[in-house]
Structure formats: structure tokens, C-alpha cells
Amino acid sequence: MISSKCVFNMQTAKNTYRALTGAGVVIFMMYSLRIGFLPTGLSLSDVIFFLLVIISFSILLAFFMALWFSMSVILSYLLIKTILLASPMQTRKGRAWRRTLRGTYRVASRMKIFEGLYIHTLIALIGIAVIYLGVHNGILDCGSITLLFFFSVLFLTIIPWVYIDKKVMKKDKNKVALSISGLLVTLIVFISDIPPVLSDAGMAYIGVRKSNVTILLHGKDLEMARHLTGNQNQTFFRGDTLFSGVGSTSLLIINNQKIIVSNENLTLAF
């Protein structure tokens, strides 16, 4: 007989497998809508591909979240310390600001937000290097990144403050903190270009998206590529692949123009 515990574990594994596959399908569909291409010959039976999509995206997302959180913690810590040093002690308003910020800092410390500052500093330095390279290479937008960190630092400072604010009822403090966290995640999705960048990087990681590759085509696809370049004797082409390797068709960029080709007529060298 099969025990109920075994059945439960099997059901849990099956549900997890379905959830991961479904998440991979969602991320893939968002990527397909963004590049304007849905490959033919691809079906839900290609579960390995969808699992690779969600795994690669999750790894990159976890890496980004670690960098983002450490940088936000350091900036929030510096913000609180700077305001405490700059707030005048002589005025009533200045003393009120200092009491509020001290209380916020104590709550943040109890929540372990400022724990391990040396490790956060090291990770933040890596994050600065990654963001600099992303902005320098035109992958990230400096304006959206700056706005993202402004809200991140602001909300990361507000969340501990919620627990010392007497205007927020004790039973509602957790709900308010969760709502602020949810709003921050929403802002990350909508005001920054991080999700598309992670999606592109994930597709490149599993090999369906490639840059600056040598493309060899045959048949009618070769004729179409020659038409795009205007060279009827050209055999090899340099370009990018936005999607290739899965299904029966691929999306290429040749001479700054998109072209859909059959995988049977396509060979890539990179």
C-alpha cells in the first residue's frame, strides 16, 4: 500500500512542477509579446524549455534582489545617520525628528534590516559595478534606476517607522508594512526596466537569445536575407537572434530588421 504521506509528497511535487512550468510559460509569453514573435512548433509539451525559462529567470532575479536589497539597506542607513547628524537639537521640531529617526533605527535594527552592514557594503559595491556596466552599455536606464532606488530607500525607511507610528493601530501595523512592501514590488515592475533586462538575460543564459552571431541560411530564407542587405551574392550574415533553437521557426535581426526563418534553413556560429 502507498502511504498517505507518500501520496501527499507526490501530489506536492506534481503541483510544484505544474506551478514552475506555468510560471515559465507566463514569462515566455511576456517575452514573446515584447519581441513580437511566437514561434511555431512550440507547445506545452516542451516542459523542459519552460522549466529552463523560469529557473534562469529566478536565478537572475535572486541575484538582482540581493544586490538591490543590500544597496537599499546601505543607502537607508546612511540617510538615517545623515539626518540624525544634520537635525538641530536646539529646536522642538529638530528634537522630534531625532526621536522619530532614533525609534525608526531601533525598530529596523530589531527587524535585522541593518544587520551585517559589512556584508551589505561588499554586495552593494558589486551592485554599483553591475549597474555602471549596465548603464554604460545601454542596457539599463540611469533615470529609472535612480527613481527605483529613491523609492526603495524611502520605503525601506518607512516600513520600520510604521511600527512606532501611534496613528497606525497595532493590529494593522503588519498589514500596512506588507502593503508598502507590495507597492514597492509593483513600482519595481512598472517604473524600472529591470524585468525586461532580466528576461533578456535569462533567454540569453539558456541560449535562445544571442548577440552578434554568424548566420548561415538556405533556400527562400537566404533570398529574403539577401533582400534585406541588398547583396545578392552574400552567403553569411552578422546579426542577432531574439529567439532560436526551440520550435520550428526563429526570429533574427539582420541589417537592423527582423526576419522569421525556418530552423531547417538556419545554422548559427558564435
CSV table of C-alpha atoms in Angstrom, one decimal:
chain,number,residue,atom,x,y,z
A,1,MET,CA,0.0,0.0,0.0
A,2,ILE,CA,1.1,3.6,-0.7
A,3,SER,CA,1.1,5.7,2.5
A,4,SER,CA,-0.8,9.0,2.7
A,5,LYS,CA,2.5,10.7,3.3
A,6,CYS,CA,3.9,9.4,0.0
A,7,VAL,CA,0.8,10.4,-1.8
A,8,PHE,CA,1.0,13.9,-0.3
A,9,ASN,CA,4.6,14.2,-1.3
A,10,MET,CA,3.9,13.0,-4.9
A,11,GLN,CA,1.0,15.5,-5.1
A,12,THR,CA,3.1,18.3,-3.8
A,13,ALA,CA,5.8,17.5,-6.3
A,14,LYS,CA,3.3,17.4,-9.1
A,15,ASN,CA,1.8,20.7,-8.1
A,16,THR,CA,5.2,22.3,-7.8
A,17,TYR,CA,6.1,21.0,-11.2
A,18,ARG,CA,3.0,22.4,-12.7
A,19,ALA,CA,3.4,25.8,-11.0
A,20,LEU,CA,7.0,26.1,-12.2
A,21,THR,CA,6.0,25.1,-15.7
A,22,GLY,CA,3.1,27.6,-15.7
A,23,ALA,CA,5.4,30.4,-14.5
A,24,GLY,CA,7.8,29.6,-17.2
A,25,VAL,CA,5.0,29.8,-19.8
A,26,VAL,CA,3.9,33.2,-18.4
A,27,ILE,CA,7.5,34.6,-18.6
A,28,PHE,CA,8.0,33.2,-22.1
A,29,MET,CA,4.7,34.7,-23.3
A,30,MET,CA,5.6,38.1,-21.9
A,31,TYR,CA,9.0,37.9,-23.7
A,32,SER,CA,7.2,36.8,-26.9
A,33,LEU,CA,4.8,39.7,-26.7
A,34,ARG,CA,7.7,42.1,-26.2
A,35,ILE,CA,9.7,40.9,-29.2
A,36,GLY,CA,6.5,40.4,-31.3
A,37,PHE,CA,7.1,36.8,-32.1
A,38,LEU,CA,5.5,33.5,-31.2
A,39,PRO,CA,7.5,30.5,-32.6
A,40,THR,CA,5.6,27.8,-34.4
A,41,GLY,CA,6.1,24.2,-33.5
A,42,LEU,CA,6.2,25.0,-29.8
A,43,SER,CA,3.7,23.5,-27.4
A,44,LEU,CA,3.0,22.9,-23.7
A,45,SER,CA,4.7,19.5,-24.1
A,46,ASP,CA,8.1,21.4,-24.3
A,47,VAL,CA,8.1,21.5,-20.5
A,48,ILE,CA,11.9,21.3,-20.2
A,49,PHE,CA,12.2,24.6,-22.1
A,50,PHE,CA,9.6,26.3,-19.9
A,51,LEU,CA,11.3,25.0,-16.7
A,52,LEU,CA,14.7,26.3,-18.0
A,53,VAL,CA,13.0,29.7,-18.6
A,54,ILE,CA,11.7,30.0,-15.0
A,55,ILE,CA,14.9,28.6,-13.5
A,56,SER,CA,17.1,31.1,-15.3
A,57,PHE,CA,14.8,34.0,-14.6
A,58,SER,CA,14.6,33.0,-10.9
A,59,ILE,CA,18.4,32.8,-10.6
A,60,LEU,CA,18.9,36.2,-12.1
A,61,LEU,CA,16.0,37.7,-10.1
A,62,ALA,CA,17.5,36.4,-6.9
A,63,PHE,CA,20.9,37.9,-7.8
A,64,PHE,CA,19.3,41.2,-8.6
A,65,MET,CA,17.2,41.2,-5.4
A,66,ALA,CA,20.3,40.5,-3.3
A,67,LEU,CA,22.1,43.5,-4.9
A,68,TRP,CA,19.1,45.7,-4.7
A,69,PHE,CA,18.4,44.9,-1.1
A,70,SER,CA,22.0,45.4,0.1
A,71,MET,CA,22.3,48.7,-1.8
A,72,SER,CA,19.0,49.9,-0.4
A,73,VAL,CA,20.0,49.0,3.2
A,74,ILE,CA,23.3,50.9,2.9
A,75,LEU,CA,21.6,54.0,1.4
A,76,SER,CA,18.8,53.8,4.1
A,77,TYR,CA,21.3,53.5,6.9
A,78,LEU,CA,23.4,56.5,5.5
A,79,LEU,CA,20.1,58.5,5.1
A,80,ILE,CA,19.1,58.0,8.7
A,81,LYS,CA,22.6,58.7,10.1
A,82,THR,CA,22.9,61.8,8.0
A,83,ILE,CA,19.6,63.2,9.0
A,84,LEU,CA,20.4,62.5,12.7
A,85,LEU,CA,23.7,64.4,12.4
A,86,ALA,CA,22.1,67.3,10.5
A,87,SER,CA,19.0,67.7,12.6
A,88,PRO,CA,19.3,70.6,15.0
A,89,MET,CA,18.9,69.7,18.7
A,90,GLN,CA,18.0,73.2,19.8
A,91,THR,CA,14.6,73.4,18.2
A,92,ARG,CA,11.5,71.4,19.2
A,93,LYS,CA,11.0,70.2,15.6
A,94,GLY,CA,14.6,69.0,15.4
A,95,ARG,CA,14.2,67.0,18.6
A,96,ALA,CA,11.0,65.5,17.3
A,97,TRP,CA,12.8,64.4,14.1
A,98,ARG,CA,15.6,62.9,16.1
A,99,ARG,CA,13.3,60.9,18.3
A,100,THR,CA,11.4,59.6,15.3
A,101,LEU,CA,14.5,58.6,13.4
A,102,ARG,CA,16.1,57.0,16.5
A,103,GLY,CA,12.9,55.0,17.0
A,104,THR,CA,12.9,54.0,13.4
A,105,TYR,CA,16.5,52.9,13.6
A,106,ARG,CA,15.9,50.8,16.7
A,107,VAL,CA,12.9,49.1,15.1
A,108,ALA,CA,14.9,48.5,11.9
A,109,SER,CA,17.7,47.0,14.0
A,110,ARG,CA,15.3,44.7,15.7
A,111,MET,CA,14.0,43.7,12.3
A,112,LYS,CA,17.6,42.9,11.4
A,113,ILE,CA,17.5,45.3,8.4
A,114,PHE,CA,20.8,46.8,9.4
A,115,GLU,CA,22.4,43.6,10.4
A,116,GLY,CA,25.6,42.6,8.6
A,117,LEU,CA,26.4,46.0,7.2
A,118,TYR,CA,29.9,44.9,6.2
A,119,ILE,CA,28.5,42.2,4.0
A,120,HIS,CA,25.8,44.5,2.6
A,121,THR,CA,28.6,47.0,1.8
A,122,LEU,CA,30.5,44.4,-0.2
A,123,ILE,CA,27.4,43.3,-2.1
A,124,ALA,CA,26.5,46.9,-2.7
A,125,LEU,CA,29.9,47.6,-4.3
A,126,ILE,CA,29.2,44.6,-6.6
A,127,GLY,CA,25.8,46.1,-7.4
A,128,ILE,CA,27.3,49.5,-8.2
A,129,ALA,CA,29.7,47.8,-10.6
A,130,VAL,CA,26.9,45.9,-12.3
A,131,ILE,CA,24.7,49.0,-12.6
A,132,TYR,CA,27.6,51.0,-14.0
A,133,LEU,CA,28.3,48.4,-16.7
A,134,GLY,CA,24.6,48.1,-17.5
A,135,VAL,CA,24.1,51.9,-17.9
A,136,HIS,CA,27.4,52.2,-19.8
A,137,ASN,CA,26.4,49.5,-22.2
A,138,GLY,CA,22.9,51.0,-22.7
A,139,ILE,CA,21.2,48.0,-21.1
A,140,LEU,CA,19.9,50.0,-18.1
A,141,ASP,CA,18.3,53.4,-18.0
A,142,CYS,CA,20.0,55.7,-15.4
A,143,GLY,CA,16.8,57.6,-14.7
A,144,SER,CA,14.7,54.6,-13.9
A,145,ILE,CA,17.4,53.1,-11.7
A,146,THR,CA,17.8,56.3,-9.8
A,147,LEU,CA,14.0,56.6,-9.3
A,148,LEU,CA,13.9,52.9,-8.2
A,149,PHE,CA,16.5,53.4,-5.5
A,150,PHE,CA,14.8,56.6,-4.3
A,151,PHE,CA,11.5,54.7,-3.7
A,152,SER,CA,13.4,51.7,-2.3
A,153,VAL,CA,15.3,53.7,0.3
A,154,LEU,CA,12.2,55.7,1.1
A,155,PHE,CA,10.0,52.7,1.7
A,156,LEU,CA,12.7,50.7,3.5
A,157,THR,CA,12.9,53.6,5.9
A,158,ILE,CA,9.1,54.0,6.2
A,159,ILE,CA,8.4,50.3,7.0
A,160,PRO,CA,10.2,50.3,10.4
A,161,TRP,CA,8.6,53.7,11.1
A,162,VAL,CA,5.1,52.2,10.8
A,163,TYR,CA,5.8,50.2,13.9
A,164,ILE,CA,6.4,53.3,16.0
A,165,ASP,CA,3.7,55.5,14.5
A,166,LYS,CA,0.9,55.8,17.0
A,167,LYS,CA,-1.5,56.8,14.3
A,168,VAL,CA,-1.4,53.2,12.9
A,169,MET,CA,-3.3,50.8,15.1
A,170,LYS,CA,-1.3,47.9,16.5
A,171,LYS,CA,-3.4,45.3,14.8
A,172,ASP,CA,-3.0,47.0,11.4
A,173,LYS,CA,0.8,47.5,11.5
A,174,ASN,CA,1.7,44.3,9.8
A,175,LYS,CA,-0.9,44.9,7.1
A,176,VAL,CA,0.4,48.4,6.4
A,177,ALA,CA,4.0,47.2,6.3
A,178,LEU,CA,3.0,44.4,3.8
A,179,SER,CA,1.1,46.9,1.7
A,180,ILE,CA,4.1,49.2,1.5
A,181,SER,CA,6.3,46.2,0.5
A,182,GLY,CA,3.8,45.2,-2.1
A,183,LEU,CA,3.7,48.8,-3.5
A,184,LEU,CA,7.5,48.8,-3.7
A,185,VAL,CA,7.5,45.5,-5.7
A,186,THR,CA,4.8,47.0,-8.0
A,187,LEU,CA,7.0,50.1,-8.6
A,188,ILE,CA,10.0,47.9,-9.3
A,189,VAL,CA,8.0,46.1,-12.0
A,190,PHE,CA,6.4,49.2,-13.6
A,191,ILE,CA,8.9,52.1,-13.2
A,192,SER,CA,12.1,50.3,-13.9
A,193,ASP,CA,13.4,48.3,-16.9
A,194,ILE,CA,14.7,45.5,-14.6
A,195,PRO,CA,12.1,42.9,-15.6
A,196,PRO,CA,12.8,43.1,-19.4
A,197,VAL,CA,16.5,43.1,-18.7
A,198,LEU,CA,16.2,40.0,-16.5
A,199,SER,CA,14.0,38.4,-19.1
A,200,ASP,CA,16.5,39.0,-21.9
A,201,ALA,CA,19.4,37.9,-19.8
A,202,GLY,CA,17.5,34.7,-18.9
A,203,MET,CA,16.8,33.9,-22.5
A,204,ALA,CA,20.5,34.5,-23.3
A,205,TYR,CA,21.5,32.3,-20.4
A,206,ILE,CA,19.6,29.3,-21.8
A,207,GLY,CA,20.8,30.0,-25.3
A,208,VAL,CA,17.6,31.1,-27.2
A,209,ARG,CA,18.8,34.7,-27.5
A,210,LYS,CA,22.3,35.6,-28.9
A,211,SER,CA,24.1,38.7,-29.9
A,212,ASN,CA,26.5,39.3,-32.8
A,213,VAL,CA,26.4,35.8,-34.3
A,214,THR,CA,27.3,34.5,-37.7
A,215,ILE,CA,24.2,33.3,-39.6
A,216,LEU,CA,24.1,30.9,-42.4
A,217,LEU,CA,20.8,30.5,-44.3
A,218,HIS,CA,19.5,28.3,-47.1
A,219,GLY,CA,16.6,28.3,-49.5
A,220,LYS,CA,14.0,31.1,-49.5
A,221,ASP,CA,15.2,32.4,-46.2
A,222,LEU,CA,18.6,33.1,-47.8
A,223,GLU,CA,16.9,35.0,-50.6
A,224,MET,CA,15.0,37.1,-48.0
A,225,ALA,CA,18.1,37.9,-46.0
A,226,ARG,CA,19.9,38.9,-49.2
A,227,HIS,CA,17.0,41.2,-50.0
A,228,LEU,CA,17.4,42.8,-46.6
A,229,THR,CA,21.1,43.5,-47.1
A,230,GLY,CA,20.9,44.3,-50.8
A,231,ASN,CA,23.7,41.9,-51.6
A,232,GLN,CA,22.5,39.1,-53.8
A,233,ASN,CA,25.9,37.2,-53.5
A,234,GLN,CA,26.1,37.3,-49.8
A,235,THR,CA,26.3,33.9,-48.0
A,236,PHE,CA,27.0,34.7,-44.4
A,237,PHE,CA,25.3,37.3,-42.3
A,238,ARG,CA,26.1,39.0,-39.0
A,239,GLY,CA,23.2,39.7,-36.7
A,240,ASP,CA,21.3,38.8,-33.5
A,241,THR,CA,18.9,36.1,-32.7
A,242,LEU,CA,15.9,37.1,-30.5
A,243,PHE,CA,14.6,33.5,-30.4
A,244,SER,CA,16.1,30.3,-31.8
A,245,GLY,CA,16.7,26.7,-31.0
A,246,VAL,CA,13.2,25.8,-29.9
A,247,GLY,CA,10.2,25.1,-32.1
A,248,SER,CA,10.3,25.2,-35.9
A,249,THR,CA,11.0,28.9,-36.5
A,250,SER,CA,13.4,31.5,-35.3
A,251,LEU,CA,13.4,35.3,-35.1
A,252,LEU,CA,16.6,37.0,-36.3
A,253,ILE,CA,17.8,40.6,-36.7
A,254,ILE,CA,19.8,41.1,-39.9
A,255,ASN,CA,20.7,44.6,-41.1
A,256,ASN,CA,18.6,46.1,-38.2
A,257,GLN,CA,15.5,44.4,-39.5
A,258,LYS,CA,13.6,41.4,-38.1
A,259,ILE,CA,13.2,38.3,-40.1
A,260,ILE,CA,11.4,35.0,-39.3
A,261,VAL,CA,13.2,31.9,-40.7
A,262,SER,CA,12.7,28.2,-40.6
A,263,ASN,CA,15.0,26.3,-38.3
A,264,GLU,CA,15.7,23.8,-41.1
A,265,ASN,CA,17.3,26.6,-43.1
A,266,LEU,CA,19.3,28.1,-40.2
A,267,THR,CA,22.8,27.5,-38.9
A,268,LEU,CA,24.4,29.7,-36.3
A,269,ALA,CA,28.1,30.2,-35.4
A,270,PHE,CA,29.0,32.1,-32.2
